[in-house]
Amino acid sequence: MNNYYIEKRLKTEKIKYILVLATLLTTLVIVGLVSVCMGAMDIEVSDVFKVIIGKIFGAEPDVAENILSVIWNIRFPRIICSCFIGMGLAVSGAIFQSILQNPLADPYTIGISTGASFGASAAITVNLIFGVYFPTVSAALIGAFITLFIVILIARKGRSFDSSNIVIAGIIVSSILSSGVGFMKILAGENVGAIVFWIMGSLSAKGWNDVIIVVPICIILTIASVFFAKQLDIMALGDETAGSLGVNVNRARFLYLTAGSVITAVCVSVCGVIGFVGLIVPHLIRFWVTARNRALIPLSALFGALLLMTADTFACLFSWGDIPVVILTTLIGGPFFIFIFVRKRRGR
Amino acid sequence: METVLRVENLFFGYKKEPFLRNICFEAKKGEMISVIGENGSGKSTLIKVISGNLKGYGGRVIYNGKNLNQIGYLERAREISVLYQNSECDFPFSCFDVVSMGLYPHKGNLNGLNKDDIDFIKSIMELTETIEYSHKSINSVSGGERQKVLIARALLQRPKLLFLDEATSGLDISSRIKMTEIILKECENNGVTVINISHDINLAFDKSDKILALKNGEVYSFGRPKDLLNKDFFREVFNVEVKIDFDKKYFRIII
């Protein structure tokens, strides 16, 4: 009877995975379409399809010039950015939780976001003071990568690459950089708002040049993580067990740390620090479906995309004072997470 | 009988001062060797070094004629399995998932489980009595149950050399005896060599082919249990006075 039971359960798990995947994918497409149509200017769904088909086949779409411009130059890049940034943050959250063997880890644990904030704040301050134009996205990317490099340098101890060392190094570097950001805010004087809003994170005014930075990196690194997902599972059992199962823990941790950090760096550089997605999305998927990374990563990717896209749509709709999307992700996501968490604990 | 593992003049230190000094012994196919000694005598470090998990040692560790340093991670995991005491896991993997990770060295990253794999996992889980809670998450079962899952995981690896670091110490007495018997059966049926750290001296002297006694990072003695069994031995290794009895009913030694 037990024999039959295990096979049946494996089959049920597989069906559940496919159903959740299909549901998330469908919802994502629907929310995406709704999101394109909604905003300051109402747009017909048929116009959206006309633009998509026209762009795919290279024909001039039969849509008014201003509507075409709004759909193609404003809403599409914003929605695609929100989708892939949500995906990237959720995937890197799942990666960081596994490699640091810590369910409380998120993409910002090792200070990549503070590094990016520091870079961006420095660029904003320099631009203000000297009246030059240094692009904030590039500065944020540089800041994020330098931070990663320093954290790795501090955390490495000979050949070993211990998870708690990475967390400690991250916290130290992050604190120092936060002070730096604080200093920059003072230097910026009455223009401090520019820095504050950048750090809070926003998806407004994203263009195709942002899409080009975010999309390829998120897609490539997510696919790579799914391919090596079994290693991530095994690393969650602890370094020694993982080593005895044939995983070169130090190398794997270094590679995943870099992959997760690159995804985070790109996302943060483009849209600022959007918190919470990277922490809760992998948890929810673990609660609902499975902890196995082979399934967890693709589902987290889709759910992260959905969460951020929905939050951003709401941010657009109710933007009396252009509410930063991070406030909404936390406002919607936080109570929802508490609800799921409490229900799960009571159920146990 | 062929020698599976040979340790020659092994030195190892966490800092400059060597902690393990001049360790020499060898293990033959199908043998069960118990490593005993006081806390801090270097038992766990020795296991970590000779199982390939700690690098940077002096001397030689030869596994099946090959230097341990020259064996790749996956190749090593196909032959050598290590089981530590109660490894915690913070993520809700099902017990089945954890056991199935034992197939990783044989299947690699991309291959999923086929019917034969599932049958094999089931047989090991039945053997270790973990199948009843195979669907439960590993962080919701008791410490003893989790340890049995990890034992099943180590057996699924189909090792030729199995290291156990106090692997049965968290189990109740009946499970401890049962798991030891399963492991011994593996030794016998599949010719697995077992190197076991144990604080259960009675069990070690009763079931092992050989005893490796460590004192302050050096080998105090290495030999068959009946050759080592005397009061002086325990006084030297553990600093305790013991009484050695013989249970006539079960033909067992009681220390």
Coordinates of C-alpha atoms in Angstrom, one line a residue:
Chain A
M1 CA 0.0 0.0 0.0
N2 CA 2.8 2.3 0.9
N3 CA 4.5 1.6 -2.4
Y4 CA 1.5 2.8 -4.3
Y5 CA 1.2 5.7 -1.9
I6 CA 4.6 7.2 -2.7
E7 CA 4.1 7.0 -6.5
K8 CA 0.7 8.5 -6.2
R9 CA 2.0 11.4 -4.1
L10 CA 4.9 12.1 -6.6
K11 CA 2.3 12.2 -9.4
T12 CA 0.0 14.5 -7.4
E13 CA 3.0 16.8 -6.7
K14 CA 3.8 17.0 -10.4
I15 CA 0.2 17.8 -11.3
K16 CA 0.1 20.5 -8.6
Y17 CA 3.3 22.0 -10.0
I18 CA 2.0 22.1 -13.5
L19 CA -1.3 23.6 -12.4
V20 CA 0.3 26.3 -10.3
L21 CA 2.7 27.1 -13.1
A22 CA -0.1 27.3 -15.7
T23 CA -2.3 29.4 -13.3
L24 CA 0.6 31.9 -12.6
L25 CA 1.5 32.2 -16.2
T26 CA -2.2 32.8 -17.3
T27 CA -2.7 35.4 -14.5
L28 CA 0.5 37.1 -15.4
V29 CA -0.6 37.5 -19.0
I30 CA -4.0 38.8 -17.9
V31 CA -2.6 41.2 -15.3
G32 CA -0.1 42.4 -17.9
L33 CA -2.9 43.1 -20.4
V34 CA -5.0 44.8 -17.9
S35 CA -2.1 46.8 -16.8
V36 CA -1.3 48.1 -20.3
C37 CA -4.9 49.2 -20.7
M38 CA -5.2 51.0 -17.4
G39 CA -3.7 54.3 -16.4
A40 CA -4.2 58.0 -17.1
M41 CA -5.2 57.2 -20.6
D42 CA -7.7 54.3 -21.1
I43 CA -6.7 52.0 -23.9
E44 CA -8.7 49.3 -25.7
V45 CA -7.4 45.7 -25.5
S46 CA -7.7 45.4 -29.3
D47 CA -5.3 48.3 -29.7
V48 CA -2.8 46.5 -27.5
F49 CA -3.0 43.3 -29.7
K50 CA -2.7 45.4 -32.8
V51 CA 0.5 47.0 -31.5
I52 CA 1.9 43.6 -30.5
I53 CA 1.1 41.9 -33.8
G54 CA 2.3 44.9 -35.8
K55 CA 5.6 45.0 -33.9
I56 CA 6.1 41.2 -34.3
F57 CA 5.4 41.2 -38.1
G58 CA 7.1 44.5 -38.7
A59 CA 3.9 46.1 -40.0
E60 CA 2.7 49.6 -39.0
P61 CA -0.1 49.0 -36.5
D62 CA -3.5 50.6 -37.3
V63 CA -3.6 52.7 -34.1
A64 CA -3.6 56.4 -33.4
E65 CA -0.1 57.8 -33.0
N66 CA -0.4 59.0 -29.4
I67 CA -1.9 55.6 -28.3
L68 CA 0.9 53.7 -30.0
S69 CA 3.4 55.9 -28.3
V70 CA 1.8 55.4 -24.9
I71 CA 1.6 51.6 -25.3
W72 CA 5.0 51.0 -26.9
N73 CA 7.2 53.6 -25.3
I74 CA 5.7 54.0 -21.8
R75 CA 3.6 51.1 -20.7
F76 CA 5.3 48.1 -22.3
P77 CA 8.8 48.9 -21.0
R78 CA 7.4 49.6 -17.6
I79 CA 5.4 46.4 -17.5
I80 CA 8.2 44.3 -18.9
C81 CA 10.6 45.9 -16.3
S82 CA 8.2 45.2 -13.4
C83 CA 7.7 41.6 -14.6
F84 CA 11.4 40.8 -14.9
I85 CA 12.6 42.7 -11.9
G86 CA 10.0 40.9 -9.8
M87 CA 11.2 37.7 -11.3
G88 CA 14.8 38.5 -10.7
L89 CA 14.4 39.5 -7.1
A90 CA 12.3 36.4 -6.3
V91 CA 14.9 34.1 -8.0
S92 CA 17.8 35.7 -6.3
G93 CA 16.0 35.5 -3.0
A94 CA 15.5 31.8 -3.4
I95 CA 19.2 31.4 -4.3
F96 CA 20.4 33.5 -1.3
Q97 CA 18.2 31.6 1.1
S98 CA 19.6 28.3 -0.1
I99 CA 23.3 29.2 -0.3
L100 CA 23.3 31.0 3.0
Q101 CA 21.3 28.2 4.5
N102 CA 19.1 30.8 6.1
P103 CA 15.4 31.3 5.4
L104 CA 15.7 34.9 6.5
A105 CA 18.1 35.8 3.8
D106 CA 17.0 37.9 0.8
P107 CA 18.7 39.5 -2.2
Y108 CA 19.8 42.5 0.0
T109 CA 21.3 40.5 2.9
I110 CA 24.9 40.9 1.7
G111 CA 24.6 44.6 1.0
I112 CA 24.4 44.6 -2.8
S113 CA 21.4 47.0 -2.6
T114 CA 23.3 49.4 -0.3
G115 CA 26.2 49.3 -2.7
A116 CA 23.9 50.2 -5.5
S117 CA 22.3 52.9 -3.4
F118 CA 25.7 54.3 -2.6
G119 CA 26.7 54.4 -6.2
A120 CA 23.5 56.0 -7.3
S121 CA 23.5 58.6 -4.4
A122 CA 27.1 59.4 -5.3
A123 CA 26.2 60.0 -9.0
I124 CA 23.1 62.1 -8.0
T125 CA 25.2 64.2 -5.6
V126 CA 28.1 64.7 -8.1
N127 CA 25.6 65.6 -10.8
L128 CA 24.0 68.2 -8.4
I129 CA 27.1 69.7 -7.1
F130 CA 29.2 69.8 -10.3
G131 CA 26.3 70.1 -12.8
V132 CA 27.5 67.2 -14.8
Y133 CA 25.5 64.2 -16.0
F134 CA 26.8 60.8 -14.8
P135 CA 24.1 58.1 -15.4
T136 CA 22.7 56.8 -12.1
V137 CA 22.1 53.3 -13.5
S138 CA 25.8 52.8 -14.3
A139 CA 26.9 54.3 -11.0
A140 CA 24.5 51.9 -9.1
L141 CA 25.8 48.9 -11.1
I142 CA 29.4 49.9 -10.3
G143 CA 28.6 50.4 -6.7
A144 CA 26.9 47.0 -6.5
F145 CA 29.8 45.1 -8.1
I146 CA 32.4 46.8 -6.0
T147 CA 30.4 45.8 -2.9
L148 CA 30.1 42.2 -4.0
F149 CA 33.9 42.2 -4.6
I150 CA 34.7 43.6 -1.2
V151 CA 32.2 41.2 0.6
I152 CA 33.8 38.2 -1.2
L153 CA 37.3 39.5 -0.3
I154 CA 36.3 39.8 3.4
A155 CA 34.4 36.5 3.6
R156 CA 37.0 34.3 2.0
K157 CA 39.1 32.5 4.5
G158 CA 41.8 30.5 2.7
R159 CA 39.9 28.1 0.5
S160 CA 36.7 28.1 2.5
F161 CA 33.8 30.3 1.9
D162 CA 31.6 30.0 4.9
S163 CA 27.9 31.2 4.8
S164 CA 28.0 33.0 8.2
N165 CA 31.2 34.8 7.1
I166 CA 29.3 36.1 4.0
V167 CA 26.4 37.3 6.1
I168 CA 28.7 39.1 8.6
A169 CA 30.9 40.6 5.8
G170 CA 27.6 41.8 4.1
I171 CA 26.3 43.4 7.2
I172 CA 29.5 45.2 7.9
V173 CA 30.0 46.5 4.4
S174 CA 26.3 47.4 4.2
S175 CA 26.4 49.5 7.4
I176 CA 29.5 51.4 6.3
L177 CA 27.9 52.2 2.9
S178 CA 24.6 53.2 4.6
S179 CA 26.6 55.8 6.5
G180 CA 28.0 56.9 3.2
V181 CA 24.6 57.3 1.8
G182 CA 23.5 59.3 4.8
F183 CA 26.5 61.6 4.3
M184 CA 25.6 62.0 0.7
K185 CA 22.0 63.0 1.7
I186 CA 23.4 65.8 3.8
L187 CA 25.7 66.9 1.0
A188 CA 22.7 67.0 -1.4
G189 CA 21.0 69.6 0.9
E190 CA 17.5 70.5 -0.2
N191 CA 17.8 68.1 -3.2
V192 CA 17.8 65.2 -0.8
G193 CA 14.5 64.1 -2.3
A194 CA 16.2 62.8 -5.4
I195 CA 18.3 60.4 -3.4
V196 CA 15.4 59.3 -1.1
F197 CA 13.1 58.6 -4.1
W198 CA 15.8 56.7 -5.9
I199 CA 16.4 54.4 -2.9
M200 CA 12.7 53.8 -2.3
G201 CA 12.5 52.3 -5.7
S202 CA 10.1 53.2 -8.6
L203 CA 9.2 51.7 -11.9
S204 CA 7.9 54.9 -13.5
A205 CA 9.7 56.3 -16.6
K206 CA 11.4 53.0 -17.5
G207 CA 12.3 52.7 -21.1
W208 CA 13.5 50.1 -23.5
N209 CA 17.1 50.8 -22.6
D210 CA 16.3 49.5 -19.0
V211 CA 14.5 46.5 -20.5
I212 CA 17.7 45.6 -22.4
I213 CA 19.7 45.6 -19.2
V214 CA 17.3 43.6 -17.1
V215 CA 15.7 41.0 -19.3
P216 CA 18.7 39.0 -20.7
I217 CA 20.5 38.8 -17.4
C218 CA 17.3 37.7 -15.5
I219 CA 16.5 35.1 -18.1
I220 CA 19.9 33.6 -18.5
L221 CA 20.8 33.4 -14.8
T222 CA 17.3 32.0 -13.9
I223 CA 17.7 29.2 -16.5
A224 CA 21.2 28.5 -15.3
S225 CA 20.0 28.3 -11.6
V226 CA 17.2 25.8 -12.6
F227 CA 19.7 23.6 -14.4
F228 CA 21.9 23.3 -11.2
A229 CA 19.0 23.4 -8.8
K230 CA 19.8 20.1 -7.2
Q231 CA 23.0 21.5 -5.9
L232 CA 21.0 24.3 -4.2
D233 CA 18.8 21.7 -2.6
I234 CA 21.8 19.7 -1.3
M235 CA 23.5 22.8 0.0
A236 CA 20.5 23.5 2.3
L237 CA 21.5 20.3 4.2
G238 CA 24.7 21.9 5.4
D239 CA 28.2 22.2 4.0
E240 CA 29.6 18.9 5.2
T241 CA 26.6 16.8 4.0
A242 CA 26.7 18.6 0.7
G243 CA 30.4 17.9 0.4
S244 CA 29.9 14.2 1.0
L245 CA 27.2 14.2 -1.7
G246 CA 29.7 15.4 -4.3
V247 CA 29.0 19.2 -4.3
N248 CA 32.1 21.4 -4.3
V249 CA 30.5 23.7 -1.7
N250 CA 32.9 26.6 -1.9
R251 CA 32.8 26.8 -5.7
A252 CA 29.1 26.3 -5.9
R253 CA 28.5 29.0 -3.2
F254 CA 30.8 31.4 -5.0
L255 CA 29.1 30.9 -8.3
Y256 CA 25.6 31.2 -6.9
L257 CA 26.5 34.2 -4.8
T258 CA 27.8 35.9 -8.0
A259 CA 24.8 34.9 -10.0
G260 CA 22.3 36.1 -7.3
S261 CA 24.2 39.3 -6.8
V262 CA 24.4 40.1 -10.5
I263 CA 20.6 39.6 -10.8
T264 CA 20.1 41.8 -7.7
A265 CA 22.6 44.5 -8.9
V266 CA 20.9 44.8 -12.3
C267 CA 17.4 45.0 -10.8
V268 CA 18.3 47.5 -8.1
S269 CA 20.3 49.7 -10.5
V270 CA 17.3 50.0 -12.8
C271 CA 14.5 50.6 -10.3
G272 CA 16.0 51.2 -6.8
V273 CA 15.5 49.1 -3.7
I274 CA 12.3 47.2 -4.0
G275 CA 12.1 45.1 -0.8
F276 CA 10.0 42.2 0.3
V277 CA 9.6 40.4 -3.0
G278 CA 12.8 38.5 -2.7
L279 CA 12.0 37.4 0.9
I280 CA 8.4 36.4 0.8
V281 CA 7.9 34.9 -2.6
P282 CA 10.2 31.9 -2.2
H283 CA 8.7 31.3 1.3
L284 CA 5.2 31.3 -0.1
I285 CA 6.1 28.8 -2.8
R286 CA 7.8 26.6 -0.3
F287 CA 4.6 26.7 1.9
W288 CA 2.3 26.0 -1.0
V289 CA 4.1 23.8 -3.4
T290 CA 7.6 22.5 -2.7
A291 CA 11.0 23.3 -1.3
R292 CA 12.8 21.6 -4.2
N293 CA 14.6 24.3 -6.1
R294 CA 14.0 22.7 -9.5
A295 CA 10.3 23.7 -9.1
L296 CA 10.7 26.5 -6.6
I297 CA 12.8 28.7 -8.8
P298 CA 10.5 28.8 -11.9
L299 CA 7.4 29.2 -9.7
S300 CA 9.1 32.0 -7.6
A301 CA 10.1 33.7 -10.9
L302 CA 6.5 33.8 -12.1
F303 CA 5.0 34.7 -8.7
G304 CA 7.6 37.4 -8.1
A305 CA 6.8 38.8 -11.6
L306 CA 3.1 38.7 -10.8
L307 CA 3.4 40.3 -7.4
L308 CA 5.5 43.2 -8.6
M309 CA 3.5 43.8 -11.7
T310 CA 0.3 43.9 -9.7
A311 CA 1.7 46.2 -7.1
D312 CA 3.0 48.5 -9.8
T313 CA -0.3 48.5 -11.6
F314 CA -2.0 49.6 -8.3
A315 CA 0.8 52.2 -7.8
C316 CA 0.0 53.6 -11.3
L317 CA -3.7 53.6 -10.7
F318 CA -3.8 55.3 -7.3
S319 CA -0.8 57.5 -7.7
W320 CA -2.0 60.7 -6.2
G321 CA 1.5 61.5 -5.2
D322 CA 3.3 58.8 -7.2
I323 CA 3.5 56.2 -4.4
P324 CA 6.7 54.3 -4.6
V325 CA 5.9 50.7 -5.6
V326 CA 7.9 49.3 -2.6
I327 CA 5.3 50.7 -0.2
L328 CA 2.6 48.8 -2.1
T329 CA 4.5 45.5 -2.4
T330 CA 5.0 45.6 1.4
L331 CA 1.5 46.8 2.1
I332 CA -0.1 44.1 0.0
G333 CA 2.5 41.4 0.5
G334 CA 3.0 41.9 4.3
P335 CA -0.4 41.1 5.6
F336 CA -0.8 38.4 3.0
F337 CA 2.4 36.8 4.2
I338 CA 1.2 37.0 7.8
F339 CA -2.1 35.3 6.9
I340 CA -0.4 32.4 5.1
F341 CA 2.2 32.0 7.8
V342 CA -0.3 32.0 10.7
R343 CA -2.6 29.6 8.8
K344 CA 0.3 27.3 8.0
R345 CA 1.5 27.2 11.6
R346 CA -2.0 26.5 12.9
G347 CA -2.4 23.8 10.4
R348 CA 0.7 22.0 11.5
Chain B
M1 CA 41.1 -9.2 2.1
E2 CA 41.8 -6.1 0.0
T3 CA 42.6 -2.8 1.7
V4 CA 40.1 -0.1 0.9
L5 CA 41.6 2.8 2.9
R6 CA 45.1 3.3 4.0
V7 CA 46.1 6.3 6.2
E8 CA 49.8 7.0 6.3
N9 CA 51.5 9.5 8.7
L10 CA 48.6 11.8 8.7
F11 CA 49.1 15.3 10.1
F12 CA 46.5 18.0 10.3
G13 CA 46.1 21.3 12.2
Y14 CA 43.6 24.1 12.2
K15 CA 46.3 26.5 13.1
K16 CA 50.1 26.1 12.9
E17 CA 50.2 23.5 15.7
P18 CA 49.2 20.1 14.4
F19 CA 46.1 18.7 16.0
L20 CA 46.2 15.2 14.5
R21 CA 49.7 13.7 14.6
N22 CA 51.2 10.8 12.8
I23 CA 48.0 8.8 12.3
C24 CA 48.4 5.4 10.6
F25 CA 45.9 2.7 10.1
E26 CA 44.2 0.7 7.4
A27 CA 40.7 -0.5 6.7
K28 CA 39.8 -3.6 4.8
K29 CA 36.8 -4.4 2.6
G30 CA 33.7 -5.1 4.7
E31 CA 35.3 -4.2 8.0
M32 CA 33.6 -2.2 10.7
I33 CA 36.1 0.1 12.6
S34 CA 35.0 2.0 15.6
V35 CA 36.9 5.2 16.5
I36 CA 36.8 5.9 20.2
G37 CA 38.4 8.5 22.4
E38 CA 37.6 11.4 24.8
N39 CA 35.9 14.6 23.6
G40 CA 38.4 16.7 21.8
S41 CA 40.7 13.8 21.0
G42 CA 40.3 14.4 17.3
K43 CA 37.8 11.8 16.2
S44 CA 35.5 14.1 14.2
T45 CA 38.4 16.0 12.6
L46 CA 40.0 12.7 11.6
I47 CA 36.7 11.6 9.9
K48 CA 36.5 15.0 8.1
V49 CA 40.0 14.7 6.8
I50 CA 40.0 11.1 5.7
S51 CA 36.6 11.5 4.1
G52 CA 37.9 14.4 2.0
N53 CA 35.9 17.2 3.6
L54 CA 38.9 18.9 5.1
K55 CA 41.8 19.8 2.9
G56 CA 45.3 20.8 3.7
Y57 CA 46.6 17.7 5.5
G58 CA 50.1 16.3 5.6
G59 CA 50.8 12.6 5.0
R60 CA 48.8 10.4 2.7
V61 CA 45.3 9.0 2.5
I62 CA 45.0 6.3 0.0
Y63 CA 41.6 5.1 -1.1
N64 CA 41.6 2.0 -3.3
G65 CA 45.1 2.6 -4.5
K66 CA 44.4 6.3 -5.3
N67 CA 45.4 9.4 -3.5
L68 CA 42.3 10.9 -1.9
N69 CA 43.4 14.4 -3.2
Q70 CA 43.2 13.3 -6.7
I71 CA 39.7 12.0 -6.6
G72 CA 37.1 14.5 -7.9
Y73 CA 34.1 15.5 -5.8
L74 CA 31.4 13.5 -7.6
E75 CA 33.6 10.5 -8.1
R76 CA 34.4 10.5 -4.4
A77 CA 30.7 10.8 -3.5
R78 CA 29.9 7.7 -5.6
E79 CA 32.2 5.7 -3.4
I80 CA 32.4 7.4 0.0
S81 CA 29.5 8.6 2.1
V82 CA 29.7 10.5 5.3
L83 CA 26.9 10.8 7.9
Y84 CA 27.1 13.5 10.5
Q85 CA 25.1 13.7 13.7
N86 CA 21.8 15.4 13.3
S87 CA 22.4 17.9 10.5
E88 CA 19.7 20.6 10.8
C89 CA 17.8 21.8 7.8
D90 CA 15.7 24.9 7.8
F91 CA 13.8 24.3 4.6
P92 CA 10.6 22.1 4.4
F93 CA 12.0 19.4 2.1
S94 CA 9.9 16.2 2.4
C95 CA 11.7 13.3 4.0
F96 CA 11.4 11.6 0.6
D97 CA 13.2 14.5 -1.1
V98 CA 16.0 14.4 1.4
V99 CA 16.5 10.6 1.0
S100 CA 16.5 11.0 -2.8
M101 CA 19.3 13.5 -2.6
G102 CA 21.5 10.5 -2.0
L103 CA 21.2 9.7 -5.7
Y104 CA 22.8 13.0 -6.7
P105 CA 26.3 11.6 -7.2
H106 CA 25.0 8.9 -9.5
K107 CA 22.4 11.0 -11.4
G108 CA 24.0 14.4 -11.6
N109 CA 22.1 17.7 -12.0
L110 CA 19.8 17.1 -14.8
N111 CA 18.4 13.5 -14.6
G112 CA 15.1 13.0 -12.8
L113 CA 14.1 9.9 -10.9
N114 CA 13.0 6.9 -13.0
K115 CA 11.0 3.9 -11.8
D116 CA 14.0 1.9 -10.8
D117 CA 15.3 4.9 -8.7
I118 CA 11.9 5.2 -7.0
D119 CA 11.8 1.5 -6.2
F120 CA 15.3 1.7 -4.8
I121 CA 14.5 4.7 -2.6
K122 CA 11.4 2.9 -1.4
S123 CA 13.3 -0.3 -0.5
I124 CA 15.9 1.8 1.5
M125 CA 13.1 3.7 3.2
E126 CA 11.3 0.5 4.1
L127 CA 14.5 -0.9 5.5
T128 CA 15.2 2.1 7.7
E129 CA 11.5 2.4 8.6
T130 CA 11.2 6.0 7.3
I131 CA 8.6 5.3 4.6
E132 CA 5.7 5.9 7.1
Y133 CA 6.6 9.6 7.2
S134 CA 8.2 10.0 3.8
H135 CA 5.7 12.8 2.9
K136 CA 6.3 14.9 6.1
S137 CA 8.7 17.8 6.0
I138 CA 12.2 17.1 7.4
N139 CA 11.9 20.0 9.9
S140 CA 8.6 18.8 11.3
V141 CA 9.7 15.2 12.3
S142 CA 11.6 14.4 15.6
G143 CA 15.3 14.4 15.9
G144 CA 15.5 10.6 15.9
E145 CA 13.3 10.3 12.8
R146 CA 15.4 12.9 11.0
Q147 CA 18.5 11.0 11.8
K148 CA 16.9 7.8 10.3
V149 CA 16.1 9.8 7.1
L150 CA 19.8 10.9 6.9
I151 CA 20.9 7.3 7.5
A152 CA 18.6 6.3 4.6
R153 CA 20.1 9.1 2.5
A154 CA 23.7 7.8 3.2
L155 CA 22.7 4.2 2.3
L156 CA 21.1 5.3 -0.9
Q157 CA 24.4 6.7 -2.0
R158 CA 25.6 3.1 -2.3
P159 CA 28.9 3.8 -0.8
K160 CA 31.8 1.4 -0.6
L161 CA 33.2 3.3 2.4
L162 CA 30.8 4.7 5.0
F163 CA 31.8 7.2 7.7
L164 CA 29.5 7.7 10.6
D165 CA 30.1 10.5 13.0
E166 CA 28.0 9.6 16.1
A167 CA 25.2 8.9 13.6
T168 CA 23.1 6.8 15.9
S169 CA 23.7 8.7 19.1
G170 CA 20.4 10.7 18.9
L171 CA 18.3 7.5 18.6
D172 CA 16.4 5.6 21.2
I173 CA 17.8 2.3 22.2
S174 CA 15.7 0.1 19.9
S175 CA 16.3 2.3 16.9
R176 CA 20.0 2.5 17.7
I177 CA 20.3 -1.3 17.7
K178 CA 18.2 -1.6 14.6
M179 CA 20.1 1.0 12.7
T180 CA 23.4 -0.5 13.7
E181 CA 22.2 -3.9 12.5
I182 CA 21.1 -2.4 9.2
I183 CA 24.5 -0.8 8.8
L184 CA 26.3 -4.1 9.7
K185 CA 24.1 -6.0 7.2
E186 CA 25.2 -3.5 4.5
C187 CA 28.8 -4.3 5.5
E188 CA 28.2 -8.0 5.1
N189 CA 26.0 -8.1 2.0
N190 CA 27.6 -5.3 -0.1
G191 CA 31.1 -5.4 1.3
V192 CA 30.8 -1.8 2.7
T193 CA 33.6 -0.7 5.0
V194 CA 32.3 1.3 7.9
I195 CA 34.3 3.7 10.0
N196 CA 32.2 4.7 13.0
I197 CA 32.7 7.3 15.7
S198 CA 30.9 6.0 18.7
H199 CA 30.5 6.9 22.4
D200 CA 28.6 3.7 23.0
I201 CA 31.6 1.6 24.1
N202 CA 29.6 -1.5 24.6
L203 CA 28.2 -1.4 21.1
A204 CA 31.6 -0.5 19.7
F205 CA 33.4 -3.4 21.4
D206 CA 30.5 -5.8 20.7
K207 CA 30.0 -5.2 17.0
S208 CA 33.3 -3.8 15.5
D209 CA 36.0 -5.8 13.8
K210 CA 38.6 -3.3 14.9
I211 CA 38.9 -0.4 17.4
L212 CA 40.9 2.8 16.7
A213 CA 41.5 4.6 20.0
L214 CA 42.6 8.2 19.8
K215 CA 44.2 10.2 22.6
N216 CA 45.3 13.9 22.2
G217 CA 45.3 13.7 18.4
E218 CA 47.4 10.5 18.2
V219 CA 46.6 6.8 17.8
Y220 CA 46.7 5.2 21.2
S221 CA 46.0 1.8 19.8
F222 CA 44.5 0.1 16.8
G223 CA 43.5 -3.5 16.9
R224 CA 40.8 -6.2 17.5
P225 CA 38.4 -5.5 20.4
K226 CA 39.4 -8.6 22.3
D227 CA 43.1 -7.6 22.2
L228 CA 42.4 -4.2 23.6
L229 CA 39.9 -5.1 26.2
N230 CA 41.5 -4.5 29.6
K231 CA 41.2 -2.0 32.4
D232 CA 44.5 -0.3 31.6
F233 CA 43.2 0.6 28.1
F234 CA 40.2 2.4 29.5
R235 CA 42.3 4.1 32.2
E236 CA 44.7 5.4 29.5
V237 CA 42.2 6.4 26.8
F238 CA 39.3 7.8 28.9
N239 CA 40.8 8.4 32.3
V240 CA 38.1 6.2 34.0
E241 CA 38.1 3.0 36.0
V242 CA 35.8 0.4 34.4
K243 CA 34.5 -3.0 35.3
I244 CA 34.5 -5.6 32.5
D245 CA 31.9 -8.4 32.8
F246 CA 30.8 -11.1 30.5
D247 CA 27.2 -11.7 29.9
K248 CA 26.9 -15.5 29.8
K249 CA 23.3 -15.5 28.5
Y250 CA 24.0 -13.5 25.3
F251 CA 27.8 -14.1 25.1
R252 CA 28.5 -10.4 25.3
I253 CA 31.0 -8.3 27.0
I254 CA 29.6 -5.6 29.3
I255 CA 31.9 -2.6 30.2

